PDB file of N, CA and C in Angstrom:
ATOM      1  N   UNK A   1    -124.282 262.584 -36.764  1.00 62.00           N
ATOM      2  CA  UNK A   1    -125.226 263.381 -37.503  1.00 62.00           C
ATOM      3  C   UNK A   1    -125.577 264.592 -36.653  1.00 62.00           C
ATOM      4  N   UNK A   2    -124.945 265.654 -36.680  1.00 81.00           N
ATOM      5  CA  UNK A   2    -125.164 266.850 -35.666  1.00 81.00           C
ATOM      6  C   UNK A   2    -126.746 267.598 -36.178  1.00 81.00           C
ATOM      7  N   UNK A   3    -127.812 267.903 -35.530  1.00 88.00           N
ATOM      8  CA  UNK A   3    -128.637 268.402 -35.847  1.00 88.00           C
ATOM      9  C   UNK A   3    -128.647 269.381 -34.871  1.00 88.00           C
ATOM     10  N   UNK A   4    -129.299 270.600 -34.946  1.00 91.00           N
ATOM     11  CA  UNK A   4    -129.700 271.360 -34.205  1.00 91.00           C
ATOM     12  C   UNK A   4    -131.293 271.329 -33.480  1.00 91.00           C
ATOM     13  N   UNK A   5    -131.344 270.952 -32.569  1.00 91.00           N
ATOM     14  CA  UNK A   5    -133.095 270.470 -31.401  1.00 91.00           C
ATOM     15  C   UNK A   5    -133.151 271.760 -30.707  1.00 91.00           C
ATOM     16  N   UNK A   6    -133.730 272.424 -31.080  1.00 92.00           N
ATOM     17  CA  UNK A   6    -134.579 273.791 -30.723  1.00 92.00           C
ATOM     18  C   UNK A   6    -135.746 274.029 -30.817  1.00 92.00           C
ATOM     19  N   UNK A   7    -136.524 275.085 -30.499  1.00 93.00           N
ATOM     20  CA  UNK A   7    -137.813 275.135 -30.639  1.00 93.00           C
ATOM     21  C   UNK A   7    -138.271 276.050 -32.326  1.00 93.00           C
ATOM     22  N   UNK A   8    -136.893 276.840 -32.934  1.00 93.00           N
ATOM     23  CA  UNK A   8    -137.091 277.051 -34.242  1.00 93.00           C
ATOM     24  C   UNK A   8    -137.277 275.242 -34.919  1.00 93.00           C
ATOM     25  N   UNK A   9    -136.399 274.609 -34.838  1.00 92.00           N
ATOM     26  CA  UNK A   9    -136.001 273.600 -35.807  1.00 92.00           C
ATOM     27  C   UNK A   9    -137.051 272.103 -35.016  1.00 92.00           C
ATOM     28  N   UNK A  10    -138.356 272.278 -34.820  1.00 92.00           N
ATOM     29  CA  UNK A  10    -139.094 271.275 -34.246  1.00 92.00           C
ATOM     30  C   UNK A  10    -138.879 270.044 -35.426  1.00 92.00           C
ATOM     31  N   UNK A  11    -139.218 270.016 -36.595  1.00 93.00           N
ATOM     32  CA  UNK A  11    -138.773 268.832 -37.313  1.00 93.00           C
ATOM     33  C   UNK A  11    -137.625 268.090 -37.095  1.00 93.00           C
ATOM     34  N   UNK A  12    -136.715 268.614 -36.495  1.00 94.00           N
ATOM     35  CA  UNK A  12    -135.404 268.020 -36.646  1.00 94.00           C
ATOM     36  C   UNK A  12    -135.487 266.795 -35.178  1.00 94.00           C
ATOM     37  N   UNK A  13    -136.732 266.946 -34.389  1.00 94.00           N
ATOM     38  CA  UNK A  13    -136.820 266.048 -33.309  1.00 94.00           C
ATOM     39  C   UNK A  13    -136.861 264.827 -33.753  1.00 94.00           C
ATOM     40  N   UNK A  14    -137.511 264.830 -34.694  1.00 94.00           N
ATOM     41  CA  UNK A  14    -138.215 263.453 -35.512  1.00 94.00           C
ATOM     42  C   UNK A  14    -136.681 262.692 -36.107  1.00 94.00           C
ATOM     43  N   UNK A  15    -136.137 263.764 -36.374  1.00 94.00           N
ATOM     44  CA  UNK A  15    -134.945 263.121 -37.681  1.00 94.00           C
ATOM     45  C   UNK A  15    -133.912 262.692 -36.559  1.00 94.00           C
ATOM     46  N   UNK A  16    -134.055 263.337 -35.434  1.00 93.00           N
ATOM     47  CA  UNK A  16    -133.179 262.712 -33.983  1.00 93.00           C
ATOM     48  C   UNK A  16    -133.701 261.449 -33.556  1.00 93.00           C
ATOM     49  N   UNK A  17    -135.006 261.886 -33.432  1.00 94.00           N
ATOM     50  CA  UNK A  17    -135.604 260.054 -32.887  1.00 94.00           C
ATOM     51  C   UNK A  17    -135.356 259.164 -34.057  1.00 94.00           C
ATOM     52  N   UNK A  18    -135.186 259.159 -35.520  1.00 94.00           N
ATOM     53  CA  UNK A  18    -135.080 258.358 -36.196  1.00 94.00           C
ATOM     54  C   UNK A  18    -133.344 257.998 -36.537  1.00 94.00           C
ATOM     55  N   UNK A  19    -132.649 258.931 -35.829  1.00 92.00           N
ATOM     56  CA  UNK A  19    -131.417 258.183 -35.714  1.00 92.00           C
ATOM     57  C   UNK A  19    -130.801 257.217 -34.804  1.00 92.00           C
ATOM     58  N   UNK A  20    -131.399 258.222 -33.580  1.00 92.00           N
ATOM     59  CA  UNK A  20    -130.808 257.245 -32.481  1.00 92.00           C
ATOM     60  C   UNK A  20    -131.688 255.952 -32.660  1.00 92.00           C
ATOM     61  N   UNK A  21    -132.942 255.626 -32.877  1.00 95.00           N
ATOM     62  CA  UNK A  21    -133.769 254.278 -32.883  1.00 95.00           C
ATOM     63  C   UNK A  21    -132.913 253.069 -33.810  1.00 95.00           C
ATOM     64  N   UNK A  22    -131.913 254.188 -35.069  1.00 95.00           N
ATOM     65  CA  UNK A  22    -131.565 253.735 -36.192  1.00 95.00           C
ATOM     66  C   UNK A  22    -130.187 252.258 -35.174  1.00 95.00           C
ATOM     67  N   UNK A  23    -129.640 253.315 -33.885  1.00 94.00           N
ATOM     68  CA  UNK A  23    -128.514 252.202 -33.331  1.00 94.00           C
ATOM     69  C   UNK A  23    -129.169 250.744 -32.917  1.00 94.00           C
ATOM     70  N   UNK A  24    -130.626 250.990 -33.103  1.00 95.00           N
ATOM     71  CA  UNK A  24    -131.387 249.505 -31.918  1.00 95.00           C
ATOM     72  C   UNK A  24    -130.408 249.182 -30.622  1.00 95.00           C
ATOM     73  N   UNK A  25    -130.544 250.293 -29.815  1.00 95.00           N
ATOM     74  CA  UNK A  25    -130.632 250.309 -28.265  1.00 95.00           C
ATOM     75  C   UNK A  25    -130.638 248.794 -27.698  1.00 95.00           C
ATOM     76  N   UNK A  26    -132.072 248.319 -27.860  1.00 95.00           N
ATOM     77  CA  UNK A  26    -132.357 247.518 -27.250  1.00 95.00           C
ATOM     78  C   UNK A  26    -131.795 246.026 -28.007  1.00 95.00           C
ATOM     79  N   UNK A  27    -131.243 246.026 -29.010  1.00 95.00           N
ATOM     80  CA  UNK A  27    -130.170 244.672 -29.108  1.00 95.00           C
ATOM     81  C   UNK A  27    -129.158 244.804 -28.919  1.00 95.00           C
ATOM     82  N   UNK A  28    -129.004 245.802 -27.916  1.00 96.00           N
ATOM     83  CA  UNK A  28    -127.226 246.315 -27.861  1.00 96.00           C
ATOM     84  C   UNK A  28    -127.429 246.077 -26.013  1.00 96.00           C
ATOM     85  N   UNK A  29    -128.277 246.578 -25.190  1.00 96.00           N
ATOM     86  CA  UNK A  29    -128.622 246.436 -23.880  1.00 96.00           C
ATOM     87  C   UNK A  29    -129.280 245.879 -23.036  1.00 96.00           C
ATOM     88  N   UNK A  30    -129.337 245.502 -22.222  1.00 95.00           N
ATOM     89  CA  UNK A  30    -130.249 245.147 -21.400  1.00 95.00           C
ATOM     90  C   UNK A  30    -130.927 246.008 -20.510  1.00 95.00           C
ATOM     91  N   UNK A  31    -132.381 245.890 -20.009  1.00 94.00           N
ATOM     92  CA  UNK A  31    -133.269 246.539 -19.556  1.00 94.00           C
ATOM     93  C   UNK A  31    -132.782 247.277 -18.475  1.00 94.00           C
ATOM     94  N   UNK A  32    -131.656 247.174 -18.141  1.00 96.00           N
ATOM     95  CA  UNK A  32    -130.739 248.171 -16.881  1.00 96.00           C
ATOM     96  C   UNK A  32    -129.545 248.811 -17.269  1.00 96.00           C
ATOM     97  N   UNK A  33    -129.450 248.717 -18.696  1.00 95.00           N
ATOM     98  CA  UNK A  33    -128.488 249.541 -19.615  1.00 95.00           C
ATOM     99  C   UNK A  33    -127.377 249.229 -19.775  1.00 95.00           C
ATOM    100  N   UNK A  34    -127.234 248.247 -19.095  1.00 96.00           N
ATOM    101  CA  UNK A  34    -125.543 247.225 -19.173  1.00 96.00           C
ATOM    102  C   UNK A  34    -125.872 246.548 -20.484  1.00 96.00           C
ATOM    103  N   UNK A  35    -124.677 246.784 -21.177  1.00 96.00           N
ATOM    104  CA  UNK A  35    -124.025 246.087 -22.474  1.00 96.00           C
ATOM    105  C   UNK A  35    -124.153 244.246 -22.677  1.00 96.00           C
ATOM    106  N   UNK A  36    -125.161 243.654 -23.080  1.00 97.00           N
ATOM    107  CA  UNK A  36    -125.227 242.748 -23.108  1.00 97.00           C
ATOM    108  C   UNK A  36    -124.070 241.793 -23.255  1.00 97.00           C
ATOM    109  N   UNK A  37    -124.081 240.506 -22.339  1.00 96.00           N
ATOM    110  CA  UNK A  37    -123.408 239.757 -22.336  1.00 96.00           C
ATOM    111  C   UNK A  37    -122.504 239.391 -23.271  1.00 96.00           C
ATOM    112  N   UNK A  38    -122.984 238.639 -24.067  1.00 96.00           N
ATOM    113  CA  UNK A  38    -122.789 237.996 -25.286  1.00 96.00           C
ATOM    114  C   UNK A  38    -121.713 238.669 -26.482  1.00 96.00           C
ATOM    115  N   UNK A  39    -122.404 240.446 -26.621  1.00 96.00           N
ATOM    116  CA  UNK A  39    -121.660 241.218 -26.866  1.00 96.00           C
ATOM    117  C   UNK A  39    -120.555 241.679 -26.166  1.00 96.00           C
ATOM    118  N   UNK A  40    -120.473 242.075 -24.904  1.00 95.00           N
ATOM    119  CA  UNK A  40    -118.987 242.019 -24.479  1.00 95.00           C
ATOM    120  C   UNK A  40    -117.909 241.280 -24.347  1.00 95.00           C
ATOM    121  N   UNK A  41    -118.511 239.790 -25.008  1.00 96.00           N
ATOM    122  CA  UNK A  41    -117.330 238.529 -25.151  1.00 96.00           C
ATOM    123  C   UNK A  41    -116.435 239.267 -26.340  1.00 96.00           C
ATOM    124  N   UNK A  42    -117.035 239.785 -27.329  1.00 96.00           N
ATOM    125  CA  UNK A  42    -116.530 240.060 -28.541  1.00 96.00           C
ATOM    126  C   UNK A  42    -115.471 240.994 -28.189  1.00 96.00           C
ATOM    127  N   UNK A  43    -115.391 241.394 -27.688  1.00 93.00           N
ATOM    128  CA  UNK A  43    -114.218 242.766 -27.297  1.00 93.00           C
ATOM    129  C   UNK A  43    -112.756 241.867 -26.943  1.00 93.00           C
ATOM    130  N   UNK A  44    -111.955 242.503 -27.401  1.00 91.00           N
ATOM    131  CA  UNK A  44    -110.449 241.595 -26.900  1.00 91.00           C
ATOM    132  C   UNK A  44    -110.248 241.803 -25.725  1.00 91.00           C
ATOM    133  N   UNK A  45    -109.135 240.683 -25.600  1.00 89.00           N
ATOM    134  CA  UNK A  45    -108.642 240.419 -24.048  1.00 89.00           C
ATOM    135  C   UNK A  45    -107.422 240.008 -24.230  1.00 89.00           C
ATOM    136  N   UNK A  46    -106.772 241.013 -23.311  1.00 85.00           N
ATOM    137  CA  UNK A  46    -105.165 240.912 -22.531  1.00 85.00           C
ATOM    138  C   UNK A  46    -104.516 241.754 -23.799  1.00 85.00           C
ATOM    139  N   UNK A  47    -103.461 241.391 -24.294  1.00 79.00           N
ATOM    140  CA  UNK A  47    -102.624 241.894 -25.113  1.00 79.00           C
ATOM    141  C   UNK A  47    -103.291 242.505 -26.811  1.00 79.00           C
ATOM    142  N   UNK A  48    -104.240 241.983 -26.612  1.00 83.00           N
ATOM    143  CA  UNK A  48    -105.220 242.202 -28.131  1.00 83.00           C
ATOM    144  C   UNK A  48    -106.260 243.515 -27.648  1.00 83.00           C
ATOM    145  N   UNK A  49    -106.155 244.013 -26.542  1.00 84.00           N
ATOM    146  CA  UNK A  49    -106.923 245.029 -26.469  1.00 84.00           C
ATOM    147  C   UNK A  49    -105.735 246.229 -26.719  1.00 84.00           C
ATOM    148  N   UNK A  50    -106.121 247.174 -27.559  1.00 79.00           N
ATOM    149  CA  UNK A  50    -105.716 248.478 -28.140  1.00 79.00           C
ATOM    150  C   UNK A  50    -104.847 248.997 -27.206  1.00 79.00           C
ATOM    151  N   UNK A  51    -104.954 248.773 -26.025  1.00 76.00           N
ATOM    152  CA  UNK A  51    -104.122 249.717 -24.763  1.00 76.00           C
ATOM    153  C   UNK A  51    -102.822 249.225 -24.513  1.00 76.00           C
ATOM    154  N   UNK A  52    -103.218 247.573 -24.565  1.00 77.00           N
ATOM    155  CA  UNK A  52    -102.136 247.203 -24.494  1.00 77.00           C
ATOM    156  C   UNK A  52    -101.266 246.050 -26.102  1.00 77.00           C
ATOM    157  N   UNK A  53    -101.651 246.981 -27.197  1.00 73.00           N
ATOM    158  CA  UNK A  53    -101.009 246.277 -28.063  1.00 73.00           C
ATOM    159  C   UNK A  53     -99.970 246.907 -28.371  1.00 73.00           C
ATOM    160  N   UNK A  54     -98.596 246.836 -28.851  1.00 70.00           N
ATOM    161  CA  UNK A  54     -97.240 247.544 -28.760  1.00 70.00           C
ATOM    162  C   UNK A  54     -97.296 248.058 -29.758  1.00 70.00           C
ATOM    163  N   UNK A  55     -97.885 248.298 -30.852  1.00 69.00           N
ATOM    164  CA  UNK A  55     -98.061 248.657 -32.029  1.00 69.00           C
ATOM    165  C   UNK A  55     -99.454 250.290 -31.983  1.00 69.00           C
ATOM    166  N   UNK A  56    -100.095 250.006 -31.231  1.00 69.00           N
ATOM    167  CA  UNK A  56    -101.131 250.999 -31.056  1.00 69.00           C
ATOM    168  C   UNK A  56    -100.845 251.888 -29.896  1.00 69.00           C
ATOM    169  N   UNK A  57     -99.923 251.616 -28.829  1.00 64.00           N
ATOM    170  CA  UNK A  57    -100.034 252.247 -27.235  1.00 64.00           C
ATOM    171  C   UNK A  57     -98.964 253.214 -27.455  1.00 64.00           C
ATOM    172  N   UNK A  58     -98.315 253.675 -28.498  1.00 64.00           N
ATOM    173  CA  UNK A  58     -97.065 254.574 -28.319  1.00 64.00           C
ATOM    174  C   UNK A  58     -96.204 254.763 -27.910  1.00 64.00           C
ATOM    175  N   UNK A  59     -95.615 253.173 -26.775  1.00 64.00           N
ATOM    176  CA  UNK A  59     -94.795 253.606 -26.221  1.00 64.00           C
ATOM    177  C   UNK A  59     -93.842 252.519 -25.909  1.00 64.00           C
ATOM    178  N   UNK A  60     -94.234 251.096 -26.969  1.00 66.00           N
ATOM    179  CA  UNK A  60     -92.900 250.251 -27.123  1.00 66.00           C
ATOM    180  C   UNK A  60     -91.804 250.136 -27.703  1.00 66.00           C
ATOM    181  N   UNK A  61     -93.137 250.630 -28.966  1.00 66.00           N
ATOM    182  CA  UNK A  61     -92.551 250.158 -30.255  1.00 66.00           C
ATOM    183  C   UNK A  61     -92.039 251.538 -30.626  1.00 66.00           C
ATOM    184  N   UNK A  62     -91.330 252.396 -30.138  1.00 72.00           N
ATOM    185  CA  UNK A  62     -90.974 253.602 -30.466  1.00 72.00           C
ATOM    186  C   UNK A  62     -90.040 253.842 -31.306  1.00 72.00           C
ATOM    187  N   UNK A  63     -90.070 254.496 -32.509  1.00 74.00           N
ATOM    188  CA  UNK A  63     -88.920 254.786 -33.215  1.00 74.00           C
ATOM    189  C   UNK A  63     -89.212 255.984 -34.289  1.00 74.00           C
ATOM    190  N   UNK A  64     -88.208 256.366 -34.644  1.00 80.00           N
ATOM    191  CA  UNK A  64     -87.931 257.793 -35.634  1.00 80.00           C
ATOM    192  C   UNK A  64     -88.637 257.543 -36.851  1.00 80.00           C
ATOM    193  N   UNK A  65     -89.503 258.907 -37.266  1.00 77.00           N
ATOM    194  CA  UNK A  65     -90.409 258.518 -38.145  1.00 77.00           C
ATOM    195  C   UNK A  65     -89.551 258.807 -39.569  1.00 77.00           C
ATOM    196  N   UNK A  66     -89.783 258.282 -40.486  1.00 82.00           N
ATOM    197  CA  UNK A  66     -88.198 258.437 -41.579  1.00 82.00           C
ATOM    198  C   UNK A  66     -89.306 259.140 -42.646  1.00 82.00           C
ATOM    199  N   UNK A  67     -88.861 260.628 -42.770  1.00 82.00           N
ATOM    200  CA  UNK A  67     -89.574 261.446 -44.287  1.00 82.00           C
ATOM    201  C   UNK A  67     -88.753 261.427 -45.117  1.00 82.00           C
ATOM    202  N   UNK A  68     -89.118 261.955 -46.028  1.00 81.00           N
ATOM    203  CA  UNK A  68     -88.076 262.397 -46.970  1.00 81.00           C
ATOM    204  C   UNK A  68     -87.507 263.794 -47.162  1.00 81.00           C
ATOM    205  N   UNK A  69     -85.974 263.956 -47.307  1.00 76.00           N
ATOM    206  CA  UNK A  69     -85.941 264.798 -47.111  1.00 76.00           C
ATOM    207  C   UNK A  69     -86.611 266.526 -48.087  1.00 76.00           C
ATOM    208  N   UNK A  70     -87.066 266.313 -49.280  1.00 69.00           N
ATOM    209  CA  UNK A  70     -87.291 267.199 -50.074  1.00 69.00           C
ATOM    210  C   UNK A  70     -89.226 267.874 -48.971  1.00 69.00           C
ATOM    211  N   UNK A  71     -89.302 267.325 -47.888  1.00 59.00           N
ATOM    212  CA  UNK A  71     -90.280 267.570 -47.035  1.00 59.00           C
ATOM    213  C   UNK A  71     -89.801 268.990 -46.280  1.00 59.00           C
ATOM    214  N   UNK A  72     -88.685 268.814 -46.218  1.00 63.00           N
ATOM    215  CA  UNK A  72     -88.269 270.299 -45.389  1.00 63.00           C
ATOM    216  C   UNK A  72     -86.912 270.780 -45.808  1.00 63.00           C
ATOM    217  N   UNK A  73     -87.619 270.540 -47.653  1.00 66.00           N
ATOM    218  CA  UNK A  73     -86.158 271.723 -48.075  1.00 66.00           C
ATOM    219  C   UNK A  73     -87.209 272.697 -49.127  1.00 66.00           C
ATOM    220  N   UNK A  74     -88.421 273.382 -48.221  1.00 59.00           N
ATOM    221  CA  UNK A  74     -89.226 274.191 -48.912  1.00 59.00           C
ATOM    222  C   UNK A  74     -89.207 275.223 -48.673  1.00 59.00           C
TER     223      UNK A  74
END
C-alpha cells in the first residue's frame, strides 16, 4: 500500500499506522524481533525449500521453451 508520509499528507500517518498494525507484529515476533519459533517450523527444509527445488532454481531442470511458431512470423 504505497502512501506518501509528509508533512502536506499528515492523515496518511494514521492510514500507515493502521496498516502496518493490520500485519500483528506481535504474533509474528518475539519481544527481540526474532521470528517466532513455532512459526519458523512452518518454512520447508532441505530440498522443499524454493532454492533448492529443481523445478524453481533454474538450473536443473533446464530446457528449450517450445512457442509457437506464428509468435515470430509477425
Amino acid at each position: 500500500m504505497p502512501l506518501l508520509v509528509d508533512p502536506e499528507h499528515p492523515d496518511h500517518v494514521k492510514l500507515l499506522e493502521t496498516w502496518m498494525k493490520s500485519y500483528k507484529a506481535e504474533e509474528l515476533f518475539d519481544a527481540n524481533g526474532r521470528l517466532r519459533p513455532e512459526l519458523a517450523e512452518l518454512a520447508p527444509k532441505g530440498d522443499r525449500r524454493m532454492g533448492s527445488n529443481p523445478h524453481a532454481n533454474g538450473g536443473i531442470l533446464l530446457r528449450d521453451l517450445r512457442m509457437p511458431i506464428s509468435m515470430f512470423m509477425r
